[in-house]
């Protein structure tokens, strides 16, 4: 079988969520947007619900509706994009809680779904989503009289603990919300790690649950193994892959493995990436193709059936470094072609 394998350890996922939840004296939510960071909403969300998550966050109403089908009634499902035109049916039928981002969204919400719950998203400086202070002061009294389920904002630099933006946003959020009864939420994974000042009543961890930085103590959740299709010996002067970008300087044994940039093994990782055969580190040779990668297995005594890309030796952040990216992008790029196995359920 030439299908690459993606194994997702749900026990590690649950343990990561539990660790992040236990770091704060607050209710821990769970962010499961983008198909649970590419790892599979229908497996990840029930695992986190079983671990105790009661409040889930998604990016758009369609994701929320899918999540409701998976989880059934009960857990709160908050939608970061708020209440967009055309969303009323989904929000009502799936009992979603839109995070209202503007006065326009507020009007749309109360006109189309009077009495239906909502939250408020405030902009504390990131300038991405949410109401700015002036808009919020205009709406505040009316919004609060409807008892919002949550008042939230998002930190732009929480993965850099010493960044002055963190304190600035904390102060801005406090100025907009101090004295309000509704539960407040400011922190994703990075904010949880910044400490109690940032925790408020609800936290929103995402990447740390999936095994990524800035949660350095996270257990790895995603494991990727690539089957070897063919092995050949090349002589000095021979090249490997598109564009002849790698030339052998000594006799080299080359394994061709079955995965490529269509599987989220980004082409920009070429010439930096390596895989593992047991405890032996094997360099990627030449350019990563769409479905194939050449790997130096000269040092491996017996040709392995597969090589490890993600797992015990290297994390999503290792791969991200090769690609000049972040663990989030590695996970959400993995794609649909893998044979997926879920363990630890
Ligand atoms: C994605 C997201 C989160 C989760 O962030 P992580 O860094 O993955 O923990 C929390 N809140 C908002 C608004 C987000 O967009």
Tab-separated table of C-alpha atoms and ligand atoms in Angstrom:
chain	number	residue	atom	x	y	z
A	1	UNK	CA	0.000	0.000	0.000
A	2	UNK	CA	1.392	3.372	-1.027
A	3	UNK	CA	-0.924	5.473	1.103
A	4	UNK	CA	0.848	7.638	3.661
A	5	UNK	CA	-0.330	7.162	7.231
A	6	UNK	CA	-1.522	9.858	9.610
A	7	UNK	CA	-2.054	8.616	13.148
A	8	UNK	CA	-3.791	10.875	15.643
A	9	UNK	CA	-3.343	10.137	19.322
A	10	UNK	CA	-6.585	11.188	21.009
A	11	UNK	CA	-5.214	10.336	24.458
A	12	UNK	CA	-2.385	12.850	23.921
A	13	UNK	CA	-4.905	15.380	22.612
A	14	UNK	CA	-7.027	14.971	25.728
A	15	UNK	CA	-3.981	15.179	27.995
A	16	UNK	CA	-2.875	18.423	26.315
A	17	UNK	CA	-6.322	19.974	26.743
A	18	UNK	CA	-6.394	18.843	30.367
A	19	UNK	CA	-2.951	20.360	31.060
A	20	UNK	CA	-3.953	23.701	29.528
A	21	UNK	CA	-7.282	23.619	31.381
A	22	UNK	CA	-5.519	22.949	34.693
A	23	UNK	CA	-3.174	25.913	34.194
A	24	UNK	CA	-6.013	28.381	34.632
A	25	UNK	CA	-8.701	28.848	37.249
A	26	UNK	CA	-11.139	29.320	34.430
A	27	UNK	CA	-13.374	27.245	32.223
A	28	UNK	CA	-11.341	25.891	29.322
A	29	UNK	CA	-13.083	25.968	25.981
A	30	UNK	CA	-11.727	24.187	22.934
A	31	UNK	CA	-11.014	25.709	19.518
A	32	UNK	CA	-11.863	23.227	16.751
A	33	UNK	CA	-12.023	25.460	13.665
A	34	UNK	CA	-10.682	24.247	10.298
A	35	UNK	CA	-11.669	20.609	10.912
A	36	UNK	CA	-9.975	20.660	14.323
A	37	UNK	CA	-6.745	22.088	12.889
A	38	UNK	CA	-6.856	19.484	10.146
A	39	UNK	CA	-6.977	16.516	12.509
A	40	UNK	CA	-10.654	15.621	12.113
A	41	UNK	CA	-13.571	17.367	13.826
A	42	UNK	CA	-15.712	14.257	14.146
A	43	UNK	CA	-13.034	12.462	16.189
A	44	UNK	CA	-11.416	15.374	18.005
A	45	UNK	CA	-14.549	17.148	19.266
A	46	UNK	CA	-16.107	14.099	20.990
A	47	UNK	CA	-12.738	13.286	22.585
A	48	UNK	CA	-12.510	16.794	24.035
A	49	UNK	CA	-16.142	16.695	25.138
A	50	UNK	CA	-15.401	13.413	26.929
A	51	UNK	CA	-12.465	15.126	28.652
A	52	UNK	CA	-14.831	17.841	29.905
A	53	UNK	CA	-14.911	20.607	27.290
A	54	UNK	CA	-18.319	22.285	27.307
A	55	UNK	CA	-17.692	25.307	25.085
A	56	UNK	CA	-16.353	24.958	21.557
A	57	UNK	CA	-15.179	27.622	19.143
A	58	UNK	CA	-15.353	27.523	15.341
A	59	UNK	CA	-14.588	30.103	12.656
A	60	UNK	CA	-17.822	30.071	10.626
A	61	UNK	CA	-21.438	29.027	11.099
A	62	UNK	CA	-21.137	26.095	8.672
A	63	UNK	CA	-18.460	24.552	10.881
A	64	UNK	CA	-20.698	25.135	13.866
A	65	UNK	CA	-23.595	23.301	12.209
A	66	UNK	CA	-21.347	20.326	11.471
A	67	UNK	CA	-20.087	20.346	15.037
A	68	UNK	CA	-23.650	20.362	16.367
A	69	UNK	CA	-24.415	17.251	14.309
A	70	UNK	CA	-21.358	15.598	15.846
A	71	UNK	CA	-21.871	16.646	19.468
A	72	UNK	CA	-25.648	16.794	19.683
A	73	UNK	CA	-27.450	19.230	21.977
A	74	UNK	CA	-25.736	20.603	25.060
A	75	UNK	CA	-22.279	22.037	24.478
A	76	UNK	CA	-22.083	25.712	23.566
A	77	UNK	CA	-20.756	26.375	20.063
A	78	UNK	CA	-19.358	29.868	19.560
A	79	UNK	CA	-18.746	31.270	16.078
A	80	UNK	CA	-15.885	33.773	15.745
A	81	UNK	CA	-17.144	35.316	12.489
A	82	UNK	CA	-20.341	36.324	14.282
A	83	UNK	CA	-23.685	36.632	12.529
A	84	UNK	CA	-23.188	37.055	8.783
A	85	UNK	CA	-25.969	37.685	6.268
A	86	UNK	CA	-27.578	34.344	5.439
A	87	UNK	CA	-26.492	32.654	8.697
A	88	UNK	CA	-29.726	33.017	10.686
A	89	UNK	CA	-31.115	29.612	9.734
A	90	UNK	CA	-27.914	27.797	10.645
A	91	UNK	CA	-27.511	29.722	13.889
A	92	UNK	CA	-31.087	28.956	14.917
A	93	UNK	CA	-31.249	25.318	13.821
A	94	UNK	CA	-27.841	24.346	15.177
A	95	UNK	CA	-28.215	26.511	18.297
A	96	UNK	CA	-24.993	28.387	17.645
A	97	UNK	CA	-23.717	31.357	19.616
A	98	UNK	CA	-22.389	33.998	17.207
A	99	UNK	CA	-19.671	36.297	18.554
A	100	UNK	CA	-21.082	39.637	17.406
A	101	UNK	CA	-18.365	41.742	15.766
A	102	UNK	CA	-20.131	44.996	14.878
A	103	UNK	CA	-23.274	47.049	15.352
A	104	UNK	CA	-24.438	45.797	11.940
A	105	UNK	CA	-24.124	42.203	13.094
A	106	UNK	CA	-25.946	43.046	16.329
A	107	UNK	CA	-28.876	44.566	14.431
A	108	UNK	CA	-28.976	41.610	12.046
A	109	UNK	CA	-28.993	39.234	14.983
A	110	UNK	CA	-31.749	40.839	17.054
A	111	UNK	CA	-33.907	41.432	13.994
A	112	UNK	CA	-33.647	37.924	12.577
A	113	UNK	CA	-33.382	35.906	15.794
A	114	UNK	CA	-34.808	37.921	18.687
A	115	UNK	CA	-34.011	36.282	22.011
A	116	UNK	CA	-31.344	33.965	20.553
A	117	UNK	CA	-28.100	33.913	22.541
A	118	UNK	CA	-24.945	35.647	21.352
A	119	UNK	CA	-21.515	36.726	22.523
A	120	UNK	CA	-19.506	39.854	21.855
A	121	UNK	CA	-16.102	40.093	20.246
A	122	UNK	CA	-14.078	43.216	21.005
A	123	UNK	CA	-11.008	44.498	19.227
A	124	UNK	CA	-8.314	45.187	21.812
A	125	UNK	CA	-5.721	46.146	19.204
A	126	UNK	CA	-5.241	43.341	16.709
A	127	UNK	CA	-7.503	45.019	14.158
A	128	UNK	CA	-8.837	41.778	12.803
A	129	UNK	CA	-12.294	41.088	14.247
A	130	UNK	CA	-14.482	42.687	16.869
A	131	UNK	CA	-15.831	46.053	17.910
A	132	UNK	CA	-13.479	48.920	18.566
A	133	UNK	CA	-13.895	50.908	21.787
A	134	UNK	CA	-16.077	53.640	20.262
A	135	UNK	CA	-18.455	51.182	18.610
A	136	UNK	CA	-18.621	49.187	21.815
A	137	UNK	CA	-19.504	52.186	23.966
A	138	UNK	CA	-22.389	52.973	21.626
A	139	UNK	CA	-23.744	49.427	21.836
A	140	UNK	CA	-22.670	48.387	25.304
A	141	UNK	CA	-25.794	49.108	27.360
A	142	UNK	CA	-28.176	47.540	24.856
A	143	UNK	CA	-25.933	44.508	24.373
A	144	UNK	CA	-25.449	43.948	28.102
A	145	UNK	CA	-29.199	44.166	28.737
A	146	UNK	CA	-29.496	41.010	26.586
A	147	UNK	CA	-27.018	39.075	28.773
A	148	UNK	CA	-24.334	38.015	26.286
A	149	UNK	CA	-23.001	34.499	26.785
A	150	UNK	CA	-19.369	35.652	26.514
A	151	UNK	CA	-17.302	38.757	25.909
A	152	UNK	CA	-14.039	38.012	24.181
A	153	UNK	CA	-11.023	39.483	22.463
A	154	UNK	CA	-7.878	37.990	20.917
A	155	UNK	CA	-4.172	38.619	21.505
A	156	UNK	CA	-1.911	39.354	18.547
A	157	UNK	CA	1.473	38.519	20.142
A	158	UNK	CA	0.745	36.021	22.914
A	159	UNK	CA	3.384	33.578	21.638
A	160	UNK	CA	5.998	36.226	22.563
A	161	UNK	CA	5.638	36.561	26.345
A	162	UNK	CA	7.789	39.714	26.542
A	163	UNK	CA	6.021	41.557	23.764
A	164	UNK	CA	4.614	44.860	25.075
A	165	UNK	CA	1.473	44.311	22.971
A	166	UNK	CA	0.267	41.736	25.521
A	167	UNK	CA	0.012	44.251	28.365
A	168	UNK	CA	-1.468	46.870	26.029
A	169	UNK	CA	-4.225	44.524	24.891
A	170	UNK	CA	-4.896	43.349	28.440
A	171	UNK	CA	-5.367	46.943	29.515
A	172	UNK	CA	-7.585	47.748	26.525
A	173	UNK	CA	-9.730	44.671	27.188
A	174	UNK	CA	-10.048	45.573	30.865
A	175	UNK	CA	-11.041	49.144	30.044
A	176	UNK	CA	-13.785	47.883	27.766
A	177	UNK	CA	-15.090	45.161	30.085
A	178	UNK	CA	-14.277	45.796	33.757
A	179	UNK	CA	-17.404	45.658	35.913
A	180	UNK	CA	-19.365	43.594	33.387
A	181	UNK	CA	-21.058	40.462	34.700
A	182	UNK	CA	-20.791	38.330	31.558
A	183	UNK	CA	-17.941	35.810	31.433
A	184	UNK	CA	-14.854	37.153	29.667
A	185	UNK	CA	-12.258	35.452	27.499
A	186	UNK	CA	-8.964	36.839	26.202
A	187	UNK	CA	-6.599	33.890	25.927
A	188	UNK	CA	-5.836	31.250	23.345
A	189	UNK	CA	-2.939	28.852	24.015
A	190	UNK	CA	-0.347	31.629	24.205
A	191	UNK	CA	-2.452	33.687	26.606
A	192	UNK	CA	-3.000	30.708	28.915
A	193	UNK	CA	0.776	30.475	29.230
A	194	UNK	CA	1.068	34.223	30.003
A	195	UNK	CA	-0.462	33.653	33.423
A	196	UNK	CA	-3.519	34.381	35.547
A	197	UNK	CA	-3.946	38.062	34.575
A	198	UNK	CA	-4.856	36.873	31.105
A	199	UNK	CA	-7.202	34.020	32.034
A	200	UNK	CA	-10.528	35.689	32.996
A	201	UNK	CA	-13.466	33.232	33.133
A	202	UNK	CA	-13.019	31.272	29.895
A	203	UNK	CA	-9.909	30.270	27.936
A	204	UNK	CA	-9.759	29.233	24.273
A	205	UNK	CA	-6.824	26.888	23.679
A	206	UNK	CA	-6.286	25.557	20.174
A	207	UNK	CA	-2.779	24.763	18.924
A	208	UNK	CA	-1.454	23.528	22.272
A	209	UNK	CA	-4.194	20.903	22.374
A	210	UNK	CA	-2.969	19.651	18.985
A	211	UNK	CA	0.637	19.418	20.153
A	212	UNK	CA	2.073	22.692	18.845
A	213	UNK	CA	4.050	25.645	20.169
A	214	UNK	CA	3.913	27.829	22.160
A	215	UNK	CA	2.893	24.962	24.497
A	216	UNK	CA	6.410	23.507	24.799
A	217	UNK	CA	5.283	20.657	27.074
A	218	UNK	CA	2.582	19.455	24.680
A	219	UNK	CA	2.504	15.773	23.867
A	220	UNK	CA	2.712	15.096	20.126
A	221	UNK	CA	-0.703	14.329	18.674
A	222	UNK	CA	-0.086	13.803	14.947
A	223	UNK	CA	2.232	11.096	13.585
A	224	UNK	CA	3.031	10.726	9.895
A	225	UNK	CA	4.723	7.738	8.235
A	226	UNK	CA	5.524	7.559	4.531
A	227	UNK	CA	5.798	4.206	2.757
A	228	UNK	CA	8.876	3.503	0.660
A	229	UNK	CA	7.861	2.669	-2.919
A	230	UNK	CA	11.258	2.094	-4.503
A	231	UNK	CA	14.956	2.144	-3.643
A	232	UNK	CA	17.886	2.742	-6.041
A	233	UNK	CA	21.620	3.372	-5.872
A	234	UNK	CA	22.947	6.486	-7.568
A	235	UNK	CA	26.539	7.204	-8.532
A	236	UNK	CA	28.459	10.431	-7.932
A	237	UNK	CA	27.336	13.030	-10.466
A	238	UNK	CA	23.785	11.682	-10.778
A	239	UNK	CA	20.898	13.918	-9.751
A	240	UNK	CA	17.590	13.345	-7.947
A	241	UNK	CA	14.235	14.967	-8.584
A	242	UNK	CA	12.805	17.898	-10.552
A	243	UNK	CA	15.228	20.585	-11.638
A	244	UNK	CA	18.301	18.474	-10.807
A	245	UNK	CA	18.689	20.436	-7.587
A	246	UNK	CA	20.591	17.666	-5.773
A	247	UNK	CA	23.656	15.932	-7.145
A	248	UNK	CA	25.265	12.887	-5.537
A	249	UNK	CA	28.834	13.437	-4.351
A	250	UNK	CA	29.283	9.821	-3.258
A	251	UNK	CA	27.443	6.578	-3.936
A	252	UNK	CA	24.040	7.084	-2.389
A	253	UNK	CA	21.044	4.853	-1.768
A	254	UNK	CA	17.857	6.739	-2.541
A	255	UNK	CA	14.413	5.734	-1.262
A	256	UNK	CA	11.371	7.225	-2.936
A	257	UNK	CA	8.497	7.679	-0.465
A	258	UNK	CA	4.828	8.143	-1.239
A	259	UNK	CA	3.793	11.647	-0.201
A	260	UNK	CA	4.489	15.195	-1.259
A	261	UNK	CA	3.334	18.745	-1.233
A	262	UNK	CA	-0.235	17.639	-1.961
A	263	UNK	CA	-0.084	16.096	1.515
A	264	UNK	CA	1.077	19.277	3.200
A	265	UNK	CA	4.761	18.417	3.007
A	266	UNK	CA	5.415	21.850	1.644
A	267	UNK	CA	7.756	22.246	-1.297
A	268	UNK	CA	9.640	24.972	0.549
A	269	UNK	CA	10.888	22.242	2.929
A	270	UNK	CA	13.009	20.726	0.130
A	271	UNK	CA	16.749	20.774	0.962
A	272	UNK	CA	16.018	21.190	4.684
A	273	UNK	CA	13.743	18.302	5.582
A	274	UNK	CA	14.652	14.873	6.849
A	275	UNK	CA	12.831	11.711	7.782
A	276	UNK	CA	13.704	8.936	10.194
A	277	UNK	CA	14.299	5.231	9.789
A	278	UNK	CA	14.197	4.111	13.379
A	279	UNK	CA	16.968	6.128	15.020
A	280	UNK	CA	18.670	7.035	11.725
A	281	UNK	CA	18.148	10.499	10.328
A	282	UNK	CA	17.656	10.473	6.553
A	283	UNK	CA	17.994	13.629	4.470
A	284	UNK	CA	15.441	14.615	1.836
A	285	UNK	CA	17.171	14.773	-1.565
A	286	UNK	CA	16.212	17.366	-4.143
A	287	UNK	CA	12.785	18.861	-4.551
A	288	UNK	CA	9.654	17.541	-2.921
A	289	UNK	CA	7.185	16.555	-5.669
A	290	UNK	CA	3.411	16.487	-5.430
A	291	UNK	CA	3.241	12.830	-4.388
A	292	UNK	CA	6.859	11.681	-4.021
A	293	UNK	CA	9.985	12.526	-2.066
A	294	UNK	CA	13.539	11.224	-2.508
A	295	UNK	CA	15.314	10.337	0.733
A	296	UNK	CA	18.913	9.331	1.481
A	297	UNK	CA	18.815	5.910	3.145
A	298	UNK	CA	22.507	5.072	2.580
A	299	UNK	CA	23.089	4.801	6.319
A	300	UNK	CA	20.197	2.402	6.868
A	301	UNK	CA	21.257	-1.235	6.908
A	302	UNK	CA	17.944	-2.747	5.882
A	303	UNK	CA	15.555	-0.827	3.623
A	304	UNK	CA	12.620	0.205	5.818
A	305	UNK	CA	8.995	-0.209	4.751
A	306	UNK	CA	8.284	3.350	5.753
A	307	UNK	CA	9.997	6.471	7.060
A	308	UNK	CA	8.779	8.721	9.845
A	309	UNK	CA	8.090	12.358	9.079
A	310	UNK	CA	6.189	13.465	12.181
A	311	UNK	CA	6.452	11.706	15.486
A	312	UNK	CA	9.007	10.916	18.134
A	313	UNK	CA	11.922	12.694	16.453
A	314	UNK	CA	10.389	15.811	15.011
A	315	UNK	CA	7.302	17.888	15.688
A	316	UNK	CA	4.966	20.020	13.611
A	317	UNK	CA	7.152	22.952	14.653
A	318	UNK	CA	10.293	21.263	13.327
A	319	UNK	CA	8.568	20.959	9.962
A	320	UNK	CA	7.305	24.511	10.233
A	321	UNK	CA	10.867	25.779	10.710
A	322	UNK	CA	11.947	24.095	7.469
A	323	UNK	CA	9.083	25.737	5.629
A	324	UNK	CA	9.424	29.164	7.245
A	325	UNK	CA	5.959	28.673	8.655
A	326	UNK	CA	4.158	27.753	11.889
A	327	UNK	CA	2.841	24.468	13.275
A	328	UNK	CA	-0.721	25.618	12.616
A	329	UNK	CA	-0.087	25.735	8.876
A	330	UNK	CA	1.623	22.348	8.863
A	331	UNK	CA	-1.351	20.702	10.600
A	332	UNK	CA	-4.037	22.384	8.532
A	333	UNK	CA	-2.170	21.546	5.309
A	334	UNK	CA	-1.987	17.783	5.888
A	335	UNK	CA	-4.961	17.148	3.648
A	336	UNK	CA	-7.286	14.303	2.841
A	337	UNK	CA	-5.051	11.695	1.181
A	338	UNK	CA	-3.680	10.027	4.318
A	339	UNK	CA	-4.921	6.767	5.755
A	340	UNK	CA	-6.029	8.106	9.100
A	341	UNK	CA	-5.978	6.116	12.295
A	342	UNK	CA	-7.190	7.382	15.638
A	343	UNK	CA	-5.681	5.857	18.760
A	344	UNK	CA	-6.286	6.355	22.451
A	345	UNK	CA	-10.033	6.898	22.100
B	1	LIG	C1	-7.640	30.275	16.445
B	1	LIG	C2	-8.123	31.098	17.593
B	1	LIG	C3	-7.922	30.661	18.922
B	1	LIG	C4	-7.037	29.498	19.257
B	1	LIG	O1	-5.705	29.929	19.134
B	1	LIG	P1	-4.444	28.981	19.406
B	1	LIG	O2	-3.300	29.885	19.230
B	1	LIG	O3	-4.511	27.905	18.382
B	1	LIG	O4	-4.579	28.442	20.789
B	1	LIG	C5	-8.533	31.373	19.928
B	1	LIG	N1	-9.264	32.492	19.674
B	1	LIG	C6	-9.439	32.963	18.419
B	1	LIG	C7	-10.239	34.187	18.203
B	1	LIG	C8	-8.861	32.296	17.342
B	1	LIG	O5	-9.029	32.775	16.101
